[in-house]
Amino acid sequence: MKLAILGAGDVGRSVADLAGEYGHDVVALADSTTAAVDANGIAVRETIDRKVNDDTLGTADPDDIFETEYDVLVEATPTTLGDAQPGFSHAKRTLTDDRHVVLANKGPVAERYEELQGLEAESAGSVRFEATVGGAIPVLSTIEDETPQAVTAIRGVLNGTANFILTRMAAEGLDYEHVLAEAQDLGVAEADPTFDVDGTDAALKFVILANVLADGGFSLSDATVDGIENIPGSALDLAAEDGRTIRLIGEATRDGVRVGPRLVPENSALAVTGTRNIVQIETRHAGSLHSSGRGAGGPETATAVLSDIGRLPPLE
Amino acid sequence: MKLAILGAGDVGRSVADLAGEYGHDVVALADSTTAAVDANGIAVRETIDRKVNDDTLGTADPDDIFETEYDVLVEATPTTLGDAQPGFSHAKRTLTDDRHVVLANKGPVAERYEELQGLEAESAGSVRFEATVGGAIPVLSTIEDETPQAVTAIRGVLNGTANFILTRMAAEGLDYEHVLAEAQDLGVAEADPTFDVDGTDAALKFVILANVLADGGFSLSDATVDGIENIPGSALDLAAEDGRTIRLIGEATRDGVRVGPRLVPENSALAVTGTRNIVQIETRHAGSLHSSGRGAGGPETATAVLSDIGRLPPLE
């Protein structure tokens, strides 16, 4: 398939990098100000190097991307809340043009799910968004294969930064500020880590899951969210005395979304370590399915995008 | 879709039972000697009750199933080795008639994989077999979505009977014979438990996985297999002193298949407990994906069959 990739951060660049291996052509790669466009396929390696070294993808305009002949728009621009712009407009433009959109951007599916579904219903193109939840872990495809009606709840750890911090606090007996600084040095936490540590990032993902289960109806403002910023090291020490630890756990059901720190047994499946993520999918007929893996990263998230592309139906 | 179900054991009956919930009609259900056939859909509840109470599905002949109009044959007859008959013939007949076949029977894909692929290539129908590996756990669909080329190895615990026995031996300090008897009382082990405890059942599953990775080339005779029948209770006690335990672990790569008892850390992901199964899928770009869940059972395996049916392309 011909891919037009919007967003040249870790995810966008990784999708461009791996596309050939999966049998796809990259006809466009754009960031907010520059773009490389070629109907016969861009020179991916060169373009990525140009971005990394010179901070430009090429001389084309990002809007040119929509004038190119492509099958799938990969929307990998930064997640925005509320009106989810410009991501939502990008998806809308693509669906209006009867093309597919594969999202790595959580905004449109967390904040404007029903509108997006409406646009999809009117389009020959489809919307997929595996990459918005759990990085490399096949969460949404599993729910799709089980059928959402057969899934009763999803619980888990979906933010690797917060999980890493809690793992290190427990392992080293260090306090939050200290471990956050360590996480930033390692590149596990961003310079502004707010959305990771206050639970917003995890909540967006569980809101997306609730929307899938309930066929819409939820946005971030519906979630009950608590972060990890106020957990003292002593709380983890006390938990350990009881054979337990603390993890930032989220839960999505048809009735709502909650994210917050929870006590879990140290050897429980939910006590994943480091930056790993885990989901527990509760089903009607098949008990509890657990899936864990790397929840973030360029190549990891790119595999979710490429997996989605592989599941798109042919365009008319 | 219209389902013709061959095999009325736990899996066949569960598929028939759940089909309606997933939007499918059951036009035939057959065992080795009797059948219920109705082009408008059989009375599933009545037919299952008749089987359970009177050991007959109805007055039709099992061969009538192939004269019926159906979209998918669900092959849920007992797994046989070597020539994989009659399961292989059932799949062949269906593909020759340009219909889909969804296997819960491991024989054809473990023992005659390339032949089956050849028949599929000549057919308008497709072959799917999620239910042959790991019960409810989406193993094959995950590999399919990653693409087999991006998967380097699969490791895990794929026999719940053996895992239950080892779990109980370690937990209670009991010996193998004692725990096997307990497992048989609980229905976790069969009257003839050979294939579960000698590693054959697990090996068949890892052979299927190797065939998927390598696009054929393996059968049961290629696997190196050791079972759990000779593990003394003392081995587990010794392991525990070191913070380890023993599990029947299998591994499939493009180079081959090995199944045998292995020492694993007590808190490792591979140390699943009871009858649970786990697979660790090693990928090129996304690290290690772990999936665990119920590896066997009527409804559990039926969800895998129904998940496969949901992923079938439309027939011409």
XYZ file of C-alpha atoms in Angstrom, chain A residues 16-222:
207
model
C 8.832 5.129 7.278
C 11.900 3.076 8.111
C 10.054 -0.264 8.394
C 7.457 0.248 5.664
C 9.568 -1.329 2.917
C 10.140 -4.478 4.966
C 6.358 -4.882 5.180
C 5.898 -4.364 1.448
C 4.635 -0.780 1.494
C 5.769 2.401 -0.261
C 6.141 5.727 1.515
C 4.861 8.409 -0.866
C 4.979 11.240 1.661
C 6.492 12.050 5.060
C 5.648 15.381 6.673
C 6.110 17.251 9.916
C 4.436 20.520 10.837
C 6.511 22.674 8.474
C 8.331 20.506 5.925
C 7.642 17.447 3.808
C 9.101 14.944 1.358
C 6.647 13.859 -1.321
C 7.167 11.450 -4.233
C 4.425 9.503 -5.959
C 6.979 6.790 -6.768
C 8.100 6.533 -3.166
C 10.415 8.876 -1.248
C 14.035 8.013 -0.511
C 13.311 7.048 3.081
C 16.826 6.768 4.488
C 17.925 10.084 2.994
C 14.776 11.839 4.168
C 15.098 10.577 7.729
C 18.758 11.580 7.832
C 17.879 15.025 6.509
C 15.340 15.419 9.320
C 17.737 14.227 11.996
C 20.691 16.284 10.758
C 19.118 19.384 9.223
C 15.665 19.396 10.836
C 13.923 19.422 7.489
C 12.267 16.618 5.537
C 12.404 18.365 2.171
C 11.107 21.233 0.174
C 7.479 20.157 -0.156
C 4.650 21.687 1.867
C 2.971 19.454 4.463
C -0.397 20.155 2.816
C 0.918 18.616 -0.408
C 0.497 15.280 1.308
C -3.247 15.376 0.646
C -2.735 16.013 -3.074
C -0.639 12.869 -3.414
C -2.058 9.528 -4.431
C -1.964 7.396 -1.278
C -3.950 4.525 0.250
C -3.328 5.087 3.952
C -2.676 8.212 5.990
C -0.588 7.394 9.042
C -1.463 10.080 11.594
C 1.505 10.235 13.965
C 1.418 13.865 15.044
C 1.449 14.687 18.781
C -1.671 13.829 20.763
C -3.753 16.879 21.612
C -6.750 17.014 23.940
C -10.159 18.662 23.683
C -10.729 19.318 19.989
C -7.878 16.913 19.125
C -6.601 19.277 16.439
C -4.992 19.195 13.984
C -5.085 15.390 14.171
C -8.860 15.210 13.869
C -8.864 17.378 10.733
C -6.194 15.203 9.162
C -8.289 12.094 9.760
C -11.414 13.865 8.504
C -9.694 15.020 5.322
C -8.477 11.495 4.588
C -11.842 9.848 5.197
C -13.585 12.496 3.109
C -11.203 11.548 0.323
C -12.269 7.889 0.767
C -8.856 6.785 2.015
C -7.821 4.857 5.123
C -6.423 6.461 8.261
C -4.283 4.616 10.794
C -3.808 6.577 13.992
C -0.903 6.615 16.403
C -2.318 9.938 17.689
C -4.689 9.277 20.615
C -6.582 12.573 20.409
C -9.262 11.797 17.807
C -10.252 8.428 19.291
C -10.134 9.549 22.923
C -11.875 12.909 22.521
C -14.084 12.750 19.393
C -14.767 9.038 18.915
C -18.383 9.163 17.737
C -17.660 11.932 15.218
C -14.822 9.868 13.792
C -17.027 6.784 13.569
C -19.593 8.883 11.709
C -17.002 10.012 9.179
C -15.825 6.436 8.749
C -19.360 5.240 8.077
C -19.606 7.714 5.192
C -16.224 6.799 3.775
C -14.834 3.987 1.635
C -11.817 4.194 3.962
C -11.442 2.637 7.411
C -10.067 3.913 10.717
C -7.699 1.783 12.791
C -5.819 2.787 15.927
C -3.920 -0.134 17.522
C -0.901 2.123 18.006
C -2.835 4.434 20.347
C -3.024 1.811 23.097
C -0.157 -0.231 24.475
C 2.537 0.267 21.848
C 3.587 -3.117 20.496
C 0.993 -5.079 22.472
C -1.937 -6.242 20.295
C -4.763 -4.946 22.495
C -7.351 -3.593 20.080
C -6.906 -6.387 17.546
C -7.480 -8.928 20.329
C -10.690 -7.160 21.379
C -11.742 -6.985 17.725
C -11.159 -10.721 17.236
C -12.959 -11.618 20.464
C -15.627 -9.089 19.391
C -16.142 -6.182 21.801
C -19.463 -7.631 22.994
C -17.619 -10.634 24.383
C -15.261 -8.419 26.417
C -16.466 -7.213 29.798
C -13.515 -5.193 31.091
C -9.923 -4.248 30.446
C -7.491 -3.553 33.250
C -3.784 -2.905 33.247
C -0.673 -0.805 33.219
C -0.460 1.357 30.106
C 2.120 4.006 30.980
C 5.725 2.839 31.011
C 7.157 6.054 32.457
C 5.020 5.902 35.598
C 5.632 2.173 35.891
C 9.389 2.637 35.611
C 9.339 5.284 38.333
C 7.328 3.116 40.722
C 9.522 0.073 39.977
C 12.694 2.048 40.765
C 11.232 3.686 43.877
C 10.384 0.232 45.241
C 13.661 -1.381 44.174
C 15.979 1.342 45.481
C 13.976 2.887 48.318
C 14.386 6.289 46.618
C 11.837 9.066 46.546
C 9.752 10.199 43.585
C 11.704 13.350 42.663
C 14.971 11.458 42.610
C 13.688 8.655 40.427
C 11.877 11.062 38.081
C 15.202 12.819 37.470
C 16.830 9.452 36.760
C 14.024 8.598 34.346
C 14.509 11.899 32.529
C 18.248 11.283 32.241
C 17.520 7.874 30.698
C 15.002 9.320 28.264
C 12.239 7.280 29.871
C 10.515 10.453 31.072
C 10.246 13.618 29.019
C 11.434 17.065 30.006
C 7.775 17.810 30.742
C 6.581 14.512 32.203
C 3.183 15.795 33.326
C 0.878 13.596 31.240
C 2.831 10.480 32.176
C 2.986 11.063 35.924
C -0.430 12.639 36.454
C -2.174 9.687 34.787
C -3.468 11.552 31.733
C -1.613 9.433 29.188
C -2.887 6.209 30.752
C -6.385 7.666 31.037
C -6.479 8.560 27.329
C -5.699 4.944 26.513
C -8.372 3.542 28.823
C -10.877 6.058 27.432
C -10.110 4.710 23.961
C -10.704 1.181 25.265
C -14.010 2.182 26.862
C -15.065 3.750 23.558
C -14.317 0.477 21.784
C -16.274 -1.556 24.346
C -19.251 0.787 24.469
C -19.082 1.972 20.830
C -18.404 5.530 21.903
C -19.614 7.779 24.675
C -16.402 8.609 26.505
C -13.768 11.318 26.450
C -10.945 12.217 28.821
C -13.224 14.368 30.967
C -15.274 11.269 31.849
